[in-house]
mmCIF file with all atom_site columns, C-alpha atoms in Angstrom:
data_model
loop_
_atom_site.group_PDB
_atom_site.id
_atom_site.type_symbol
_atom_site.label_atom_id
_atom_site.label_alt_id
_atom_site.label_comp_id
_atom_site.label_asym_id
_atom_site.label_entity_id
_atom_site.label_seq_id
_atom_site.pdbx_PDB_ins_code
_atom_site.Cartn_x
_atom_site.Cartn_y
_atom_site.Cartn_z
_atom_site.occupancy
_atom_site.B_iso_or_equiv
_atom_site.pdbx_formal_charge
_atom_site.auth_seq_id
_atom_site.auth_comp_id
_atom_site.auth_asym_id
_atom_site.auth_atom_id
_atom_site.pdbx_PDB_model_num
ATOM 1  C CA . UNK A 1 1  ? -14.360 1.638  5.975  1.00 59.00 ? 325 UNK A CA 1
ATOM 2  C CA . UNK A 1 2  ? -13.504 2.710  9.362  1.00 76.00 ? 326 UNK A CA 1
ATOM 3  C CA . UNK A 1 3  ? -10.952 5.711  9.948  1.00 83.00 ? 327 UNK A CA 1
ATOM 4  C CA . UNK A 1 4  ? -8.626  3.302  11.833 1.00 86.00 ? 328 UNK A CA 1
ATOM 5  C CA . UNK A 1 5  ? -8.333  0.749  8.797  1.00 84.00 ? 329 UNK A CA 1
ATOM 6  C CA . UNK A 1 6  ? -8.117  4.196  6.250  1.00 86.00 ? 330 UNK A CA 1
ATOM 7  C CA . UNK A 1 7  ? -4.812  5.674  8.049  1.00 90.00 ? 331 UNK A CA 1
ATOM 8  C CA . UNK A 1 8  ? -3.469  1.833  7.865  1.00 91.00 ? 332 UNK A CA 1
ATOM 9  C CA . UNK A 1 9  ? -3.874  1.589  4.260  1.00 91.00 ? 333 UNK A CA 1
ATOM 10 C CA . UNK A 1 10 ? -2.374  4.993  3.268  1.00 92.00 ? 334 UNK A CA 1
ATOM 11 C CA . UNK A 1 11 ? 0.419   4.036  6.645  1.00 94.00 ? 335 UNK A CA 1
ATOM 12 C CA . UNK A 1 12 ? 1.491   1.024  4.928  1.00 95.00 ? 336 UNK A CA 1
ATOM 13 C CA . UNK A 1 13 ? 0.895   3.020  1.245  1.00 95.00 ? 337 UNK A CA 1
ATOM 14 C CA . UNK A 1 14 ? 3.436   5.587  2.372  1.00 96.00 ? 338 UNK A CA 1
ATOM 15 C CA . UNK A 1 15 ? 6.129   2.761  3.613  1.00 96.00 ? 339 UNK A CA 1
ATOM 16 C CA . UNK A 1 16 ? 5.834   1.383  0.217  1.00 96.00 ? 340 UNK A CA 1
ATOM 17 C CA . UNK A 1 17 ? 6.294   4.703  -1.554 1.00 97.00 ? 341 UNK A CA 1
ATOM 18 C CA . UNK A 1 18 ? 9.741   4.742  0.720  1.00 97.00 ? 342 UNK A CA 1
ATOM 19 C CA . UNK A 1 19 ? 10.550  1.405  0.286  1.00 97.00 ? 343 UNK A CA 1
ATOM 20 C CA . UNK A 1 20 ? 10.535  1.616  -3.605 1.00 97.00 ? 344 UNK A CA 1
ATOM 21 C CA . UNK A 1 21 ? 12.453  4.965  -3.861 1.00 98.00 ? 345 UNK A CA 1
ATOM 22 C CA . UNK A 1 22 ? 15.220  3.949  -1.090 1.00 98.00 ? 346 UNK A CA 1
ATOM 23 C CA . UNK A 1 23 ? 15.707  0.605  -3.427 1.00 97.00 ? 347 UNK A CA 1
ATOM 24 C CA . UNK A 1 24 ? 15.779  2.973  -6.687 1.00 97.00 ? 348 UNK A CA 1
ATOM 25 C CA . UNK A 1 25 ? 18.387  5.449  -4.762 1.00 98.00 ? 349 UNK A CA 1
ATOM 26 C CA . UNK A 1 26 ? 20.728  2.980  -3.738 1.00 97.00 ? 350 UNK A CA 1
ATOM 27 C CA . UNK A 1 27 ? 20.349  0.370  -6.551 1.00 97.00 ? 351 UNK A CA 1
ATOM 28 C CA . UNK A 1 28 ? 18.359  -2.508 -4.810 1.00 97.00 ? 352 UNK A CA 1
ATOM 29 C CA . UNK A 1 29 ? 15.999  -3.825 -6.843 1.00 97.00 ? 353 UNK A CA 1
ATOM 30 C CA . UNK A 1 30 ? 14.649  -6.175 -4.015 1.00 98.00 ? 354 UNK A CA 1
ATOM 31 C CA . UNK A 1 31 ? 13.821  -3.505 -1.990 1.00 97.00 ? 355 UNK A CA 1
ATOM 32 C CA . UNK A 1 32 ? 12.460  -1.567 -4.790 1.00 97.00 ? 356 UNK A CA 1
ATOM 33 C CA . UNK A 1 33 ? 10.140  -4.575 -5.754 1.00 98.00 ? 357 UNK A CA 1
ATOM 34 C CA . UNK A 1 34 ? 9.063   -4.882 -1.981 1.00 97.00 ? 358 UNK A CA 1
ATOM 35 C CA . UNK A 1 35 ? 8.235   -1.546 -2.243 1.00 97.00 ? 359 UNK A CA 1
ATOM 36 C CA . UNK A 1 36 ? 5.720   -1.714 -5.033 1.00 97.00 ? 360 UNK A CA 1
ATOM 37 C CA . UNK A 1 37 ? 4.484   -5.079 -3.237 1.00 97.00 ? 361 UNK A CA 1
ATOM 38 C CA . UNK A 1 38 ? 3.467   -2.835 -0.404 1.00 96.00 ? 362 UNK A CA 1
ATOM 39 C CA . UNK A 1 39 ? 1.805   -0.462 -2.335 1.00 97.00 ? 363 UNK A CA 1
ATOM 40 C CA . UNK A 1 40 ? 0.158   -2.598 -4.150 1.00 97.00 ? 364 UNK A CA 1
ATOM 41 C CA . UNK A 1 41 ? -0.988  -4.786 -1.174 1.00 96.00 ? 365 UNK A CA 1
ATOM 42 C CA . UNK A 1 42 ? -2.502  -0.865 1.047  1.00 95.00 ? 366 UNK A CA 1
ATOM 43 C CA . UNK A 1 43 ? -4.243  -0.673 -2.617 1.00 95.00 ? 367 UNK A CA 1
ATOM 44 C CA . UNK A 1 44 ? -5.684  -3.815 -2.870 1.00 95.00 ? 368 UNK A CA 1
ATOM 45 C CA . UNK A 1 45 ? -7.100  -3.615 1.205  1.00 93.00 ? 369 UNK A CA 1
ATOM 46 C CA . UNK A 1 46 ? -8.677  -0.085 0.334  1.00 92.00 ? 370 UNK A CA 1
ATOM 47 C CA . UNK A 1 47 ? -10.396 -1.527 -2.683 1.00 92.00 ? 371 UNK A CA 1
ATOM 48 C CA . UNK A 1 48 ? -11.672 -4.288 -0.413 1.00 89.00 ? 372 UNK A CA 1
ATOM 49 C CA . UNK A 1 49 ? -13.032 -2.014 1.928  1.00 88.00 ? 373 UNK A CA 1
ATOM 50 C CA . UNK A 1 50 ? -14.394 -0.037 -0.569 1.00 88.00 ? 374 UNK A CA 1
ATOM 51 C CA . UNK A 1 51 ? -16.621 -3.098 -1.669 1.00 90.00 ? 375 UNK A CA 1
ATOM 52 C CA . UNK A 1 52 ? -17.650 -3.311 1.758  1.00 86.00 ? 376 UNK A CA 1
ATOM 53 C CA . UNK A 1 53 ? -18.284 -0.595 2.265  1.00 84.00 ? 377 UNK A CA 1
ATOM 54 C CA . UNK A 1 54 ? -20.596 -0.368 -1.176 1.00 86.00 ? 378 UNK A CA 1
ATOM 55 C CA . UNK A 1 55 ? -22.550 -3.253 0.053  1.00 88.00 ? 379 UNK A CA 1
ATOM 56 C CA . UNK A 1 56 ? -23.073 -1.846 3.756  1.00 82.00 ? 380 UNK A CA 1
ATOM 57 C CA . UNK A 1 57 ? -25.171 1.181  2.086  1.00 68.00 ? 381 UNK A CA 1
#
């Protein structure tokens, strides 16, 4: 997994993480779910990568 694609994941990781609590703090459960969407989404890339990355060695 290349640096660029790492500080992506954990970019769009982070935006989730601030998406989710901003939708707890003010009550938005949309934003809140888009949140966790995100995070799940940076997760799902890295683990891809990861597979990659496994089979590249």
């Amino acid at each position: 997994m290349g640096i660029d694609d790492k500080v992506s994941n954990a970019a769009e990781n982070a935006a989730g993480k601030v998406k989710e609590h901003t939708g707890r703090a003010t009550d938005d459960e949309r934003l809140e779910a888009e949140g966790r969407n995100d995070q799940a989404a940076a997760n799902l890339k890295q683990a891809g990568e990861k597979v990659k990355d496994a089979f590249k060695s």
